[in-house]
């Protein structure tokens, strides 16, 4: 019985090889041929800009907190106009598992996944992307969203002038 | 003791407690914003709604306002109170900005937590949001009024608890505004507490604005190194950079409050010019090389020229362990004890106090509970700021505060001052203890007799002095006063302000008899060939007679983490770890040993290695600038003690019996160990020298500018006092000086130009506040010197 199983096991493998020899391969001849990934494919991460062309990322650390493999690091800082921004922002793609949790956590739509999966390198250091490597020129998905126009703390426009805000109160007034 | 049940848990609490406090005791968390352990209840936020199922008033009640009653049954999970709490959150969020991502409170925000807990996710209200303008509140506090929920914690902290009067509430109805009448720096030396008490991101720490999220911070239970009070702090750092210091919310010892020096004075650790590399005769080297060189050279000199050629300098800011090991090294070399304090008078005073009975030594809690406090020859705001805050709490409970001091000592509570020449303060203490007041004039004796009546009637009086201000004679009088007043029904205690977080232990490590004359003899003999300065800066703190000898030594070794003058001159330098970069213990002014845990490992902050940009793209197992080691580790290595900190502590316990228990202290649990009293030194036979005639100079320390750590923190620069010489107005006129004129002050062959200012001082006294680095500041504080003040002509 045992012997029969072993013989069958050996022959089976040969049979599968033989059979597959005449089938169309599932793999493609990359890089001559390329697949078009689905629109929501999760690969290389980018940092986008708001409709005004300013950096969207406010260095809130939510993506780095959400990242299950801790491959995002950054340092937040304050710009002269009161914006919070990332002085540096680094993603270690040698570690990233492209789970997309960072993009899901991002409150400003700054960090987004793109379908570009062609990023294998021999040198792991070249997979360490800094902010300049991550930042793209456009807004990516959700092109009209501008966090600071909703934040309500007077960075994008003077306080109390945006829709949804009342003009600043006068604390000196004692009127009922 | 009424007994009640909260969510099915039965608990008994003292009469008069509220449901909220009972719930805390039972381990049930009642959500709240405006209630605060140290500030009490107000009833402003309505978040603490609970349902009283059984009791005199059934229904939804405010837990922070409702006193407990026997047999009450309370539920926090009942639907009616749950709905109420959820609605409160929704109302609070109706006007709240949508800006958690750019709010520094995010991650430790009570409002954020409650919003999540209350399931509030979508704003249903359609109206527009209320907005405010913010104020510039100075370099420490950032203001974002749109985030305020009007819990009034800030006002109660700033005005009631801390005694500030330049911050308050303005406006009316839903416009109430928490800020200053006009924008500007908050003037209270306790302003930083606003950061801790504000439950939202309205008031946040500006010194660490936008630097890190709380979940990324490395934090540990530590002890503030900026004075001898030993407040419990929780510093936080990241990327090898110290970023903030917050108070430990637990009540002891500092009631969850800090002074601005302790909170914002951490910048010394991150300085770009911090010495991080060992140096041997001007050549950079590794720490291991420098340690070996230090041992060889000191032992060599001791062998060749005798142990008296070695002078070891201990330090009030080094850990207890490092100082104890230094003592041990001196013993092994056969050398004299290390000199822990170069100011002989202060040192003598500390040694006497360090041997007083533990029952006589007041803690901060004792001061807060006192019913009478006397401040004699001490400036609490400068020498132990939280003590001034504790005095205020005593005063708020009705205690009288009396000050006996030549200087107009600033306090944060009402106090009555008796101006007295510095040399007369000990006599005044003896008078209070029943002496005859010899040498005191009639106009002094009268108010003093009134104070004595108060003192004799008080049940928990605390007398506060400072080692600098009182000197050995004054400390003896201080201890005699409280020892004589203690009876079974009466608890009189004394507190003595000391220069640094290890001072008490140092004074205990030193022999009982001050060796000031001895030191002078050692320095004068021309024998000193090796000087080892353990985290101390003698070149900035000692007069030329001392520094001349030190600088001439063949081996001048320094261990430090500050870029001091001493480090610059030393010919052997060993980088040591800062107080938040090591495990160790300090000993507070009441002789309580407290351990602290390491927050960060030493190393050059990524901010500097990356020059503000991303960290370098090179990899190495070494931490840049990470060669520094705790001073106790360096000394243990020299002494051949293995086993890390526990090995060193075991060795220390063996050598110094009064430090028993050091090894068992846990930092997280905030264990403390009271140092036992000892045999007090016999009073000296010779009376104090004659008082110098003519104008006398008195030096004292400021809140910021002298204490070595905060003096190296750039952000505190604004708090540095003006370089002034204060005289009483008549004296100013006599010297032909207008207030604001430039005056040259000369004493003990040191001279300096300062701005003349009028102050309420006794006649014949010129008063100078020390600043690290200034020439006159090398003279010890508290003593009086003959001096000359003259108008300085020219620019
Ligand atoms: S979550 Fe978004 S905004 Fe926040 S740090 Fe990451 S990319 Fe920047
Ligand atoms: S105060 Fe709290 S809830 Fe409000 S923005 Fe800041 S973190 Fe968010
Ligand atoms: S500023 Fe902060 S502490 Fe003060 S009332 Fe507003 S939320 Fe409360
Ligand atoms: S009082 Fe002293 S120990 Fe307390 S925070 Fe201030 S400097 Fe630190
Ligand atoms: S905590 Fe009770 S009303 Fe605010």
mmCIF file with all atom_site columns, C-alpha atoms in Angstrom, chain A residues 58-62 64-65 73-78 82-84 87-88 90 107-108 125-126 128-130 132-133 145 147-148 150-153 159-160 163-176, chain B residues 95 97-104 123 127-134 142 144-147 170-177 209-213 215-216 238-239 241 606-607 612-619:
data_model
loop_
_atom_site.group_PDB
_atom_site.id
_atom_site.type_symbol
_atom_site.label_atom_id
_atom_site.label_alt_id
_atom_site.label_comp_id
_atom_site.label_asym_id
_atom_site.label_entity_id
_atom_site.label_seq_id
_atom_site.pdbx_PDB_ins_code
_atom_site.Cartn_x
_atom_site.Cartn_y
_atom_site.Cartn_z
_atom_site.occupancy
_atom_site.B_iso_or_equiv
_atom_site.pdbx_formal_charge
_atom_site.auth_seq_id
_atom_site.auth_comp_id
_atom_site.auth_asym_id
_atom_site.auth_atom_id
_atom_site.pdbx_PDB_model_num
ATOM 1   C CA . UNK A 1 58  ? 0.589   67.744 8.316  1.00 0.00 ? 58  UNK A CA 1
ATOM 2   C CA . UNK A 1 59  ? 2.947   65.258 9.956  1.00 0.00 ? 59  UNK A CA 1
ATOM 3   C CA . UNK A 1 60  ? 0.272   64.102 12.373 1.00 0.00 ? 60  UNK A CA 1
ATOM 4   C CA . UNK A 1 61  ? 1.953   60.704 12.839 1.00 0.00 ? 61  UNK A CA 1
ATOM 5   C CA . UNK A 1 62  ? -1.289  58.794 12.349 1.00 0.00 ? 62  UNK A CA 1
ATOM 6   C CA . UNK A 1 64  ? 3.229   55.889 11.312 1.00 0.00 ? 64  UNK A CA 1
ATOM 7   C CA . UNK A 1 65  ? 1.097   54.861 14.281 1.00 0.00 ? 65  UNK A CA 1
ATOM 8   C CA . UNK A 1 73  ? 9.103   57.760 10.245 1.00 0.00 ? 73  UNK A CA 1
ATOM 9   C CA . UNK A 1 74  ? 8.980   61.515 10.156 1.00 0.00 ? 74  UNK A CA 1
ATOM 10  C CA . UNK A 1 75  ? 9.616   64.677 12.058 1.00 0.00 ? 75  UNK A CA 1
ATOM 11  C CA . UNK A 1 76  ? 6.911   67.297 12.310 1.00 0.00 ? 76  UNK A CA 1
ATOM 12  C CA . UNK A 1 77  ? 7.711   70.989 12.342 1.00 0.00 ? 77  UNK A CA 1
ATOM 13  C CA . UNK A 1 78  ? 5.992   74.350 12.126 1.00 0.00 ? 78  UNK A CA 1
ATOM 14  C CA . UNK A 1 82  ? 1.562   78.247 11.048 1.00 0.00 ? 82  UNK A CA 1
ATOM 15  C CA . UNK A 1 83  ? 1.257   75.105 8.948  1.00 0.00 ? 83  UNK A CA 1
ATOM 16  C CA . UNK A 1 84  ? 2.340   71.882 10.472 1.00 0.00 ? 84  UNK A CA 1
ATOM 17  C CA . UNK A 1 87  ? 10.529  68.363 8.043  1.00 0.00 ? 87  UNK A CA 1
ATOM 18  C CA . UNK A 1 88  ? 11.427  64.922 6.785  1.00 0.00 ? 88  UNK A CA 1
ATOM 19  C CA . UNK A 1 90  ? 10.743  58.508 5.298  1.00 0.00 ? 90  UNK A CA 1
ATOM 20  C CA . UNK A 1 107 ? -6.939  62.513 7.863  1.00 0.00 ? 107 UNK A CA 1
ATOM 21  C CA . UNK A 1 108 ? -5.697  64.829 5.105  1.00 0.00 ? 108 UNK A CA 1
ATOM 22  C CA . UNK A 1 125 ? 19.145  51.553 0.871  1.00 0.00 ? 125 UNK A CA 1
ATOM 23  C CA . UNK A 1 126 ? 17.624  52.613 -2.447 1.00 0.00 ? 126 UNK A CA 1
ATOM 24  C CA . UNK A 1 128 ? 14.482  54.042 1.653  1.00 0.00 ? 128 UNK A CA 1
ATOM 25  C CA . UNK A 1 129 ? 12.303  56.808 0.207  1.00 0.00 ? 129 UNK A CA 1
ATOM 26  C CA . UNK A 1 130 ? 12.650  60.308 1.588  1.00 0.00 ? 130 UNK A CA 1
ATOM 27  C CA . UNK A 1 132 ? 11.423  64.329 -1.993 1.00 0.00 ? 132 UNK A CA 1
ATOM 28  C CA . UNK A 1 133 ? 11.041  60.840 -3.456 1.00 0.00 ? 133 UNK A CA 1
ATOM 29  C CA . UNK A 1 145 ? -9.981  68.064 -0.439 1.00 0.00 ? 145 UNK A CA 1
ATOM 30  C CA . UNK A 1 147 ? -7.722  69.838 5.160  1.00 0.00 ? 147 UNK A CA 1
ATOM 31  C CA . UNK A 1 148 ? -6.874  73.325 6.334  1.00 0.00 ? 148 UNK A CA 1
ATOM 32  C CA . UNK A 1 150 ? -12.003 72.542 7.285  1.00 0.00 ? 150 UNK A CA 1
ATOM 33  C CA . UNK A 1 151 ? -9.686  72.556 10.269 1.00 0.00 ? 151 UNK A CA 1
ATOM 34  C CA . UNK A 1 152 ? -11.086 75.762 11.710 1.00 0.00 ? 152 UNK A CA 1
ATOM 35  C CA . UNK A 1 153 ? -7.906  77.205 13.175 1.00 0.00 ? 153 UNK A CA 1
ATOM 36  C CA . UNK A 1 159 ? -10.048 82.909 11.411 1.00 0.00 ? 159 UNK A CA 1
ATOM 37  C CA . UNK A 1 160 ? -13.807 82.956 11.075 1.00 0.00 ? 160 UNK A CA 1
ATOM 38  C CA . UNK A 1 163 ? -17.802 78.730 5.288  1.00 0.00 ? 163 UNK A CA 1
ATOM 39  C CA . UNK A 1 164 ? -19.086 77.095 8.431  1.00 0.00 ? 164 UNK A CA 1
ATOM 40  C CA . UNK A 1 165 ? -17.354 79.557 10.757 1.00 0.00 ? 165 UNK A CA 1
ATOM 41  C CA . UNK A 1 166 ? -18.743 82.582 12.562 1.00 0.00 ? 166 UNK A CA 1
ATOM 42  C CA . UNK A 1 167 ? -16.609 85.742 12.724 1.00 0.00 ? 167 UNK A CA 1
ATOM 43  C CA . UNK A 1 168 ? -14.330 85.754 15.785 1.00 0.00 ? 168 UNK A CA 1
ATOM 44  C CA . UNK A 1 169 ? -16.053 86.686 19.022 1.00 0.00 ? 169 UNK A CA 1
ATOM 45  C CA . UNK A 1 170 ? -15.110 89.777 20.971 1.00 0.00 ? 170 UNK A CA 1
ATOM 46  C CA . UNK A 1 171 ? -14.318 88.550 24.480 1.00 0.00 ? 171 UNK A CA 1
ATOM 47  C CA . UNK A 1 172 ? -14.522 92.146 25.691 1.00 0.00 ? 172 UNK A CA 1
ATOM 48  C CA . UNK A 1 173 ? -18.245 92.270 24.972 1.00 0.00 ? 173 UNK A CA 1
ATOM 49  C CA . UNK A 1 174 ? -20.578 91.598 27.881 1.00 0.00 ? 174 UNK A CA 1
ATOM 50  C CA . UNK A 1 175 ? -23.805 91.858 25.870 1.00 0.00 ? 175 UNK A CA 1
ATOM 51  C CA . UNK A 1 176 ? -26.237 89.011 26.487 1.00 0.00 ? 176 UNK A CA 1
ATOM 52  C CA . UNK B 2 95  ? -18.199 74.332 18.167 1.00 0.00 ? 95  UNK B CA 1
ATOM 53  C CA . UNK B 2 97  ? -12.612 72.705 15.383 1.00 0.00 ? 97  UNK B CA 1
ATOM 54  C CA . UNK B 2 98  ? -11.884 69.777 13.131 1.00 0.00 ? 98  UNK B CA 1
ATOM 55  C CA . UNK B 2 99  ? -8.164  69.808 13.781 1.00 0.00 ? 99  UNK B CA 1
ATOM 56  C CA . UNK B 2 100 ? -6.930  66.891 15.862 1.00 0.00 ? 100 UNK B CA 1
ATOM 57  C CA . UNK B 2 101 ? -4.218  66.136 13.256 1.00 0.00 ? 101 UNK B CA 1
ATOM 58  C CA . UNK B 2 102 ? -2.541  69.475 13.929 1.00 0.00 ? 102 UNK B CA 1
ATOM 59  C CA . UNK B 2 103 ? -3.305  69.626 17.643 1.00 0.00 ? 103 UNK B CA 1
ATOM 60  C CA . UNK B 2 104 ? -0.486  68.787 20.023 1.00 0.00 ? 104 UNK B CA 1
ATOM 61  C CA . UNK B 2 123 ? -21.799 66.508 13.812 1.00 0.00 ? 123 UNK B CA 1
ATOM 62  C CA . UNK B 2 127 ? -25.036 76.012 12.465 1.00 0.00 ? 127 UNK B CA 1
ATOM 63  C CA . UNK B 2 128 ? -21.705 77.687 11.925 1.00 0.00 ? 128 UNK B CA 1
ATOM 64  C CA . UNK B 2 129 ? -18.940 77.246 14.485 1.00 0.00 ? 129 UNK B CA 1
ATOM 65  C CA . UNK B 2 130 ? -17.915 79.888 16.973 1.00 0.00 ? 130 UNK B CA 1
ATOM 66  C CA . UNK B 2 131 ? -14.348 81.202 16.588 1.00 0.00 ? 131 UNK B CA 1
ATOM 67  C CA . UNK B 2 132 ? -11.935 83.257 18.660 1.00 0.00 ? 132 UNK B CA 1
ATOM 68  C CA . UNK B 2 133 ? -8.654  85.027 18.112 1.00 0.00 ? 133 UNK B CA 1
ATOM 69  C CA . UNK B 2 134 ? -5.698  83.556 19.978 1.00 0.00 ? 134 UNK B CA 1
ATOM 70  C CA . UNK B 2 142 ? 0.613   78.033 22.989 1.00 0.00 ? 142 UNK B CA 1
ATOM 71  C CA . UNK B 2 144 ? -5.756  77.924 20.585 1.00 0.00 ? 144 UNK B CA 1
ATOM 72  C CA . UNK B 2 145 ? -9.005  79.237 22.000 1.00 0.00 ? 145 UNK B CA 1
ATOM 73  C CA . UNK B 2 146 ? -11.243 77.534 19.430 1.00 0.00 ? 146 UNK B CA 1
ATOM 74  C CA . UNK B 2 147 ? -10.553 74.259 21.215 1.00 0.00 ? 147 UNK B CA 1
ATOM 75  C CA . UNK B 2 170 ? -13.253 87.213 30.003 1.00 0.00 ? 170 UNK B CA 1
ATOM 76  C CA . UNK B 2 171 ? -16.507 87.669 28.154 1.00 0.00 ? 171 UNK B CA 1
ATOM 77  C CA . UNK B 2 172 ? -19.953 86.250 28.746 1.00 0.00 ? 172 UNK B CA 1
ATOM 78  C CA . UNK B 2 173 ? -22.408 83.490 27.703 1.00 0.00 ? 173 UNK B CA 1
ATOM 79  C CA . UNK B 2 174 ? -20.962 81.122 25.069 1.00 0.00 ? 174 UNK B CA 1
ATOM 80  C CA . UNK B 2 175 ? -18.197 83.635 24.413 1.00 0.00 ? 175 UNK B CA 1
ATOM 81  C CA . UNK B 2 176 ? -16.206 83.038 27.602 1.00 0.00 ? 176 UNK B CA 1
ATOM 82  C CA . UNK B 2 177 ? -12.571 83.463 26.798 1.00 0.00 ? 177 UNK B CA 1
ATOM 83  C CA . UNK B 2 209 ? 5.208   72.487 19.746 1.00 0.00 ? 209 UNK B CA 1
ATOM 84  C CA . UNK B 2 210 ? 4.690   70.130 16.825 1.00 0.00 ? 210 UNK B CA 1
ATOM 85  C CA . UNK B 2 211 ? 7.609   67.937 17.795 1.00 0.00 ? 211 UNK B CA 1
ATOM 86  C CA . UNK B 2 212 ? 6.117   64.560 18.649 1.00 0.00 ? 212 UNK B CA 1
ATOM 87  C CA . UNK B 2 213 ? 3.025   62.580 19.505 1.00 0.00 ? 213 UNK B CA 1
ATOM 88  C CA . UNK B 2 215 ? 2.604   57.686 21.863 1.00 0.00 ? 215 UNK B CA 1
ATOM 89  C CA . UNK B 2 216 ? 6.045   58.113 20.288 1.00 0.00 ? 216 UNK B CA 1
ATOM 90  C CA . UNK B 2 238 ? 12.321  60.950 21.161 1.00 0.00 ? 238 UNK B CA 1
ATOM 91  C CA . UNK B 2 239 ? 15.073  60.535 18.607 1.00 0.00 ? 239 UNK B CA 1
ATOM 92  C CA . UNK B 2 241 ? 16.180  64.510 22.120 1.00 0.00 ? 241 UNK B CA 1
ATOM 93  C CA . UNK B 2 606 ? 18.740  63.288 15.222 1.00 0.00 ? 606 UNK B CA 1
ATOM 94  C CA . UNK B 2 607 ? 17.805  66.946 14.931 1.00 0.00 ? 607 UNK B CA 1
ATOM 95  C CA . UNK B 2 612 ? 17.072  69.396 10.681 1.00 0.00 ? 612 UNK B CA 1
ATOM 96  C CA . UNK B 2 613 ? 16.528  67.097 7.731  1.00 0.00 ? 613 UNK B CA 1
ATOM 97  C CA . UNK B 2 614 ? 16.225  63.328 7.664  1.00 0.00 ? 614 UNK B CA 1
ATOM 98  C CA . UNK B 2 615 ? 18.804  61.233 9.544  1.00 0.00 ? 615 UNK B CA 1
ATOM 99  C CA . UNK B 2 616 ? 21.948  60.418 7.569  1.00 0.00 ? 616 UNK B CA 1
ATOM 100 C CA . UNK B 2 617 ? 21.565  57.537 5.122  1.00 0.00 ? 617 UNK B CA 1
ATOM 101 C CA . UNK B 2 618 ? 24.470  55.593 6.508  1.00 0.00 ? 618 UNK B CA 1
ATOM 102 C CA . UNK B 2 619 ? 24.285  52.721 8.899  1.00 0.00 ? 619 UNK B CA 1
#
